[in-house]
mmCIF file of C-alpha atoms in Angstrom:
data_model
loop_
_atom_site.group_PDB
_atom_site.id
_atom_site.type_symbol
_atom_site.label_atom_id
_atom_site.label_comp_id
_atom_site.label_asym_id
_atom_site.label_seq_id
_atom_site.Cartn_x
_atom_site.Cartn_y
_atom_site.Cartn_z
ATOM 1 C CA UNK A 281 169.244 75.609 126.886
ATOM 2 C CA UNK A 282 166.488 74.751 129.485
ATOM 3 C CA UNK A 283 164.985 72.403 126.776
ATOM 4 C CA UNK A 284 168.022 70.544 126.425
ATOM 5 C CA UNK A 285 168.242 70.890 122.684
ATOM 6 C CA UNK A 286 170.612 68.943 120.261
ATOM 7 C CA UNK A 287 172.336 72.032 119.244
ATOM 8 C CA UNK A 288 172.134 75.175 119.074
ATOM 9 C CA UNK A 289 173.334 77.480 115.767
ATOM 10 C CA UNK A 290 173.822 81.224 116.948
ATOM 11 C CA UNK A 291 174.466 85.087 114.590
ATOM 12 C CA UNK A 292 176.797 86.374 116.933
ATOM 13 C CA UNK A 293 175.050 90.498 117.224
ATOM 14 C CA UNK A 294 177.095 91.198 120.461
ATOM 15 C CA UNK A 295 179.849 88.334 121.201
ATOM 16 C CA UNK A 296 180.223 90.580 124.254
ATOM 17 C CA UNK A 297 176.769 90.053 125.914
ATOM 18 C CA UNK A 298 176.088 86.548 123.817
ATOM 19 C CA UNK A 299 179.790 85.307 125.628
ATOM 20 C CA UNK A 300 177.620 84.157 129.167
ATOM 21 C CA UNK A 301 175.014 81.914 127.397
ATOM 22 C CA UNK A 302 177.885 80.672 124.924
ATOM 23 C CA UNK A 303 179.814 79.666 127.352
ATOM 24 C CA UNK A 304 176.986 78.241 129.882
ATOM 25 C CA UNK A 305 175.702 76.198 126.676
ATOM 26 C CA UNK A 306 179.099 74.702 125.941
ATOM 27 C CA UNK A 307 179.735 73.989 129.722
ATOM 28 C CA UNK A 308 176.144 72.192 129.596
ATOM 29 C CA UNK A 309 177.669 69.864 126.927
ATOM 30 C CA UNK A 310 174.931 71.250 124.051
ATOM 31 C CA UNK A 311 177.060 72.116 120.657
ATOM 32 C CA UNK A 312 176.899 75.149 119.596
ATOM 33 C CA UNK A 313 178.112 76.934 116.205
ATOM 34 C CA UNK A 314 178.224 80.498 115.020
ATOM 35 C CA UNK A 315 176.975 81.353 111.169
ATOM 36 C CA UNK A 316 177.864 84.367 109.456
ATOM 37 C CA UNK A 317 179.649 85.811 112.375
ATOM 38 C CA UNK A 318 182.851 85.188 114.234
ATOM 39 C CA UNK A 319 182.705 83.173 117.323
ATOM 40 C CA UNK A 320 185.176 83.838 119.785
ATOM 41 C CA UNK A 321 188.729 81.267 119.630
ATOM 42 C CA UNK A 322 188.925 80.481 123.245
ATOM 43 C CA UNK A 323 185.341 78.922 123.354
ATOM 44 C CA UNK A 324 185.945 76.343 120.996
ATOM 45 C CA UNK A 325 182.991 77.040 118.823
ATOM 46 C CA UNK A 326 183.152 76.691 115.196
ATOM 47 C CA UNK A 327 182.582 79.727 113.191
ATOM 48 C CA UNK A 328 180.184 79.644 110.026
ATOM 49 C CA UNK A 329 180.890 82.302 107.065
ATOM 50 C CA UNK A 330 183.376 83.909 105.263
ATOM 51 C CA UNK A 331 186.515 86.392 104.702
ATOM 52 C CA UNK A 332 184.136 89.406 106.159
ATOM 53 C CA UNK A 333 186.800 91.967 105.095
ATOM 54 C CA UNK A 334 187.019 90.731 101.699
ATOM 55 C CA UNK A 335 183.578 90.465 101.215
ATOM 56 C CA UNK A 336 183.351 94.167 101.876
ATOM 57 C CA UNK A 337 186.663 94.919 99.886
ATOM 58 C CA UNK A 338 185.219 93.411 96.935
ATOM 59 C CA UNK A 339 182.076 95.672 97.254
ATOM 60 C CA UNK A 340 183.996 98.792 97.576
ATOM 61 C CA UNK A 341 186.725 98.086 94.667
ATOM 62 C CA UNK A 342 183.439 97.753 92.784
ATOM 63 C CA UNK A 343 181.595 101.137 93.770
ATOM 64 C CA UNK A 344 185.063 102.907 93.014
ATOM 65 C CA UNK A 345 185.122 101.076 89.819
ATOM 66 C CA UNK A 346 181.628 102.430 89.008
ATOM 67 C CA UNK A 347 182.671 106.144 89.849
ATOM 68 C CA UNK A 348 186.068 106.259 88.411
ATOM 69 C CA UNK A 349 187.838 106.854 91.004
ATOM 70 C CA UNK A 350 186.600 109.406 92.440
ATOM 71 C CA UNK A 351 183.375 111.296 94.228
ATOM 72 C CA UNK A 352 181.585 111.245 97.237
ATOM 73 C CA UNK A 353 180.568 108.226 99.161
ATOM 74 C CA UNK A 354 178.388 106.892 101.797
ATOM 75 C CA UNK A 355 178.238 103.896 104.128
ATOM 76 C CA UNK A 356 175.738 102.231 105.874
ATOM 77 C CA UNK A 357 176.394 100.697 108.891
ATOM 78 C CA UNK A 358 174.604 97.371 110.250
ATOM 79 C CA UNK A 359 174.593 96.464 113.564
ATOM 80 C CA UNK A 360 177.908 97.912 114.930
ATOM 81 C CA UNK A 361 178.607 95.130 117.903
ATOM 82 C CA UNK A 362 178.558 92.402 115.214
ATOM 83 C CA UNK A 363 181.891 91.140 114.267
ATOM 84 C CA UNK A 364 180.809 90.632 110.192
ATOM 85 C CA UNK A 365 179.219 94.242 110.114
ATOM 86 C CA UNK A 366 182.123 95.990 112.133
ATOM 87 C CA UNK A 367 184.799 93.661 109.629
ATOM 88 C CA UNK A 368 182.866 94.477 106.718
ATOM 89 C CA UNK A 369 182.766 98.552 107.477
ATOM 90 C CA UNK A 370 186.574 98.822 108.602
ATOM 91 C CA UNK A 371 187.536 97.428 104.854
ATOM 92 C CA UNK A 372 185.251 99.723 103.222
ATOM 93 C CA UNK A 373 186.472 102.468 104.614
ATOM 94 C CA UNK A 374 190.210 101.411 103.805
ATOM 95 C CA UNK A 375 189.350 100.418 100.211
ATOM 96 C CA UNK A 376 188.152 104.513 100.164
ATOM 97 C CA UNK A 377 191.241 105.854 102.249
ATOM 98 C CA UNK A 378 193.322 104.355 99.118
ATOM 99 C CA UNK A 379 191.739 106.510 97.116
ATOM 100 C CA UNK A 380 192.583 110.211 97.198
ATOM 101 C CA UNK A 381 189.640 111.329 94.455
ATOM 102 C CA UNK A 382 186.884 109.474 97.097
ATOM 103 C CA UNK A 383 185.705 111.322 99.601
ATOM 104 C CA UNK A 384 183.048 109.917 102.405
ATOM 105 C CA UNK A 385 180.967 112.282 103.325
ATOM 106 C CA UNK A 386 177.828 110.318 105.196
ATOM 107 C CA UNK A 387 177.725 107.209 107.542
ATOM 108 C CA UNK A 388 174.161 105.814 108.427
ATOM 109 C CA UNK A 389 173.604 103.120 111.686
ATOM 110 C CA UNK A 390 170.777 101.312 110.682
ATOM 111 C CA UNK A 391 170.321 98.010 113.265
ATOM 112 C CA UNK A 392 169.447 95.742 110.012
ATOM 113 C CA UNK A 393 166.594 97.107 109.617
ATOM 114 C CA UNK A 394 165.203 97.603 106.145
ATOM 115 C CA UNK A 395 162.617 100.736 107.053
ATOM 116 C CA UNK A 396 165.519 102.374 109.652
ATOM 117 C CA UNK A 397 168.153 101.827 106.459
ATOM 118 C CA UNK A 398 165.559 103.070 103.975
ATOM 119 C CA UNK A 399 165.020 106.410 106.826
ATOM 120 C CA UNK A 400 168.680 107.019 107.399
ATOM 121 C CA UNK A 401 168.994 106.810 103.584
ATOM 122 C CA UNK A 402 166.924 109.467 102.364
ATOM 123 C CA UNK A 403 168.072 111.928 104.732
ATOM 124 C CA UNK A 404 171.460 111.130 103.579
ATOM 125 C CA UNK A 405 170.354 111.740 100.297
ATOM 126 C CA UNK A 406 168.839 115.345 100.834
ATOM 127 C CA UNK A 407 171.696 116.201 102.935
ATOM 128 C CA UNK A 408 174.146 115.386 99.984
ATOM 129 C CA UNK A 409 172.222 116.154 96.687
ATOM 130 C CA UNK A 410 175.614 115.246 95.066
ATOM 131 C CA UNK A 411 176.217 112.020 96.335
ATOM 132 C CA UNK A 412 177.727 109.557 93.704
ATOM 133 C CA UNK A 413 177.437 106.577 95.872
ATOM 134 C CA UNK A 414 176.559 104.190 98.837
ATOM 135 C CA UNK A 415 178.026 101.085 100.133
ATOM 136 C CA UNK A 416 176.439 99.020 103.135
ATOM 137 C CA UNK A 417 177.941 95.886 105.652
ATOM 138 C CA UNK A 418 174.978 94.132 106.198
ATOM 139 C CA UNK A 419 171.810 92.424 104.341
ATOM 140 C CA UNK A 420 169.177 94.772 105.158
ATOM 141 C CA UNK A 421 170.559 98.256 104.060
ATOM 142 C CA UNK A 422 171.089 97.401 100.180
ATOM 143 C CA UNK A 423 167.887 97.198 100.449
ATOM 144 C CA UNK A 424 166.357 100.476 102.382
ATOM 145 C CA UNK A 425 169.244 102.083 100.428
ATOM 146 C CA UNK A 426 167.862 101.195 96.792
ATOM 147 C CA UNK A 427 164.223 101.936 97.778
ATOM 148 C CA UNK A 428 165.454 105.208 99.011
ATOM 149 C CA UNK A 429 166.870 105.881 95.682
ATOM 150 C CA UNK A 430 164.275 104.622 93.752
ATOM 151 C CA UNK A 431 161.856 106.841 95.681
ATOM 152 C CA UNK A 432 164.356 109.721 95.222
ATOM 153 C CA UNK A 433 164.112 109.719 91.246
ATOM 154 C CA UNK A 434 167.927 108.889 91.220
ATOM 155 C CA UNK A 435 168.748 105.018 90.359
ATOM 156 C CA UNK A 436 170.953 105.343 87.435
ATOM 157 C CA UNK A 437 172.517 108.848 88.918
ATOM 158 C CA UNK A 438 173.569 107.193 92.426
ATOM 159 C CA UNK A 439 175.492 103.985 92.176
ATOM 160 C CA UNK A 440 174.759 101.221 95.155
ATOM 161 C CA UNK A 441 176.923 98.527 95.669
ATOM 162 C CA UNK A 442 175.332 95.699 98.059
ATOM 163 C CA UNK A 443 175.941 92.810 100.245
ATOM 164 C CA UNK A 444 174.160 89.350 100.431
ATOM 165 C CA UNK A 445 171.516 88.347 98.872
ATOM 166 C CA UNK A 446 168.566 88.980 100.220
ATOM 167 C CA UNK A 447 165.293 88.676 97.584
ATOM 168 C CA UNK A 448 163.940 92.346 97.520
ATOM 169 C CA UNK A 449 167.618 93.196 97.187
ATOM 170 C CA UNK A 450 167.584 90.630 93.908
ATOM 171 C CA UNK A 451 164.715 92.488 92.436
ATOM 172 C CA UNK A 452 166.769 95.741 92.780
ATOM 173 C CA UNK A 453 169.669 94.233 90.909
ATOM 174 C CA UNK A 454 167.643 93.649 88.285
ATOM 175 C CA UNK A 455 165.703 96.637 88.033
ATOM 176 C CA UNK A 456 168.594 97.871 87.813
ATOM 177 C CA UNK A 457 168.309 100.362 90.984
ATOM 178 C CA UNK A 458 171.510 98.422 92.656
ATOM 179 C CA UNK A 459 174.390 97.400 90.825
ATOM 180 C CA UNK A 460 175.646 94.583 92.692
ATOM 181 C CA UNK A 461 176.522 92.516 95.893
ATOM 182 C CA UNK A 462 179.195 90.752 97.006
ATOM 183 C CA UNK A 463 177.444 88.026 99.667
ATOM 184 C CA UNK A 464 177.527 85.674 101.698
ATOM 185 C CA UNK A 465 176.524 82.364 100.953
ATOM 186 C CA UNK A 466 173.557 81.977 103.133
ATOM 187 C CA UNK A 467 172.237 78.538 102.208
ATOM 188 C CA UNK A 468 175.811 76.993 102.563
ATOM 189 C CA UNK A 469 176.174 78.943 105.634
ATOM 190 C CA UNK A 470 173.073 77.014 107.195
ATOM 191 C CA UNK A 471 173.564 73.784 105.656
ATOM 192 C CA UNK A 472 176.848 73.679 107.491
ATOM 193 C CA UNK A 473 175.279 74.772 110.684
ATOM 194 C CA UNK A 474 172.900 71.770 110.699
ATOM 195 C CA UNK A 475 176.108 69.517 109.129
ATOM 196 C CA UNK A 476 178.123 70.318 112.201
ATOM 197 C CA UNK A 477 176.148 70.420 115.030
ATOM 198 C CA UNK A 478 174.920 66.696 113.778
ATOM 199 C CA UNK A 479 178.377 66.036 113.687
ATOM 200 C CA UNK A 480 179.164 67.597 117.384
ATOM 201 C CA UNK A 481 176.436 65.328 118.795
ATOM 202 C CA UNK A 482 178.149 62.497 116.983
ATOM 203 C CA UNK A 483 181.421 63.214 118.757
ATOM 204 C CA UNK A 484 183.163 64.183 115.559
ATOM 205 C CA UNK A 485 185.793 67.006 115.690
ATOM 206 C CA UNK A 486 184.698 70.176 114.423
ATOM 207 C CA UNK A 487 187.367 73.007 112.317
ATOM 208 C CA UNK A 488 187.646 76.147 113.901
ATOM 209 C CA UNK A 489 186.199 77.764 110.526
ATOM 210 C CA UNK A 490 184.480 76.511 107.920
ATOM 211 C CA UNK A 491 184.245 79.265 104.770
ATOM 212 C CA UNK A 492 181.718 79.407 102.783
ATOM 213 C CA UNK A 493 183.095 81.527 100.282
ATOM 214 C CA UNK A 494 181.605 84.841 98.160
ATOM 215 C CA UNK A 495 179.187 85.109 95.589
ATOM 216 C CA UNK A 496 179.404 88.377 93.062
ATOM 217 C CA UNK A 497 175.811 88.783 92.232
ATOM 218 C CA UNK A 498 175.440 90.507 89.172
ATOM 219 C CA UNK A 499 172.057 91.447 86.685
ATOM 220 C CA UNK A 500 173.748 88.751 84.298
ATOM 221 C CA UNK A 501 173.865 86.264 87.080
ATOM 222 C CA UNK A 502 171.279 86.120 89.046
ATOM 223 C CA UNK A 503 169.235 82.645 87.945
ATOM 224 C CA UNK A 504 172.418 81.035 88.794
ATOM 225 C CA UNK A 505 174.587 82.476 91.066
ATOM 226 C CA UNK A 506 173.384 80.079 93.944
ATOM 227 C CA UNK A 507 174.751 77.040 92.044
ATOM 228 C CA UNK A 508 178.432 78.639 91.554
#
């Protein structure tokens, strides 16, 4: 804000402790948007992303699709202060409660880090030698989740569901390690951000929400998900 920028495009970790600069930014007259995140409705700011809960839903339905029904589960949780991890973990966790055959019986924290997620994986692992699957809410623990796994001599015998799309996560689709993610759509997501701050500076009204949608990424789909 002190350089007077055009704009300024925020991921909303803590809409809590971000509120103060949101709010001295919009009072300052400098646009501001929130991408993959939920901004907060009295502020006026337009909010970048998607349905976060079905996003998550989607991932779920297809981890108890992959068990049949039933087993034991585990979820990895982002950052818990952001709104898209928090959304994203309360549907998983209702997807499983409709489910009397699933049981979770491990929850990992892991900040969106990759190395934490990978950590808190493989002690979830050893603790539950049984596990039959894991489910994350944010970008990075797919992927500390699927090198845990791989590492563990048990892709094939665990099933992984991810979300978003991030590239080492790719590769483990198609090794095979992780099934599947239900993302985001990152490059629309920051397209947008640019598209509507230029369009804030311009004067133009703004939607409170512009959605961005959810990609399934698949093994089959992977050269050409990003143009669906």
């Amino acid at each position: 804000m002190a350089s007077r920028p055009d704009g300024i495009a925020l991921d909303l970790l803590d809409p809590e402790l971000n509120r103060p600069l949101m709010v001295a930014a919009v009072a300052a007259g400098i646009p501001v948007v929130a991408f993959d995140s939920v901004a907060p409705s009295d502020l006026g700011i337009l909010s970048i992303g998607n349905d976060f809960r079905a996003q998550a839903t989607l991932a779920a339905e297809r981890l108890v699709e992959l068990m049949g029904g039933k087993g034991k589960v585990a979820i990895m949780q982002g950052v818990p202060t952001a709104p898209n991890h928090r959304l994203r973990y309360e549907a998983h966790k209702a997807v499983f409660a409709r489910y009397p055959g699933i049981e979770i019986v491990a929850e990992g924290i892991d900040q969106d880090d990759i190395a934490l997620a990978q950590s808190q994986a493989e002690t979830i692992l050893k603790a539950h030698p049984d596990l039959d699957g894991f489910v994350s809410c944010n970008a990075s623990g797919p992927v500390g989740i699927g090198r845990a796994i791989a590492e563990a001599g048990r892709a094939g015998k665990i099933h992984s569901v991810g979300i978003d799309d991030l590239d080492p996560l790719l590769e483990l689709i198609r090794e095979g390690v992780v099934d599947s993610s239900a993302s985001t759509k990152p490059h629309l997501q920051g397209s947008w951000a640019v598209m509507g701050l230029w369009m804030a500076r311009l004067g133009r009204p703004l939607p409170a929400v512009i959605d961005t949608g959810i990609a399934h990424i698949t093994r089959e789909n992977l050269d050409s998900y990003h143009t669906e």
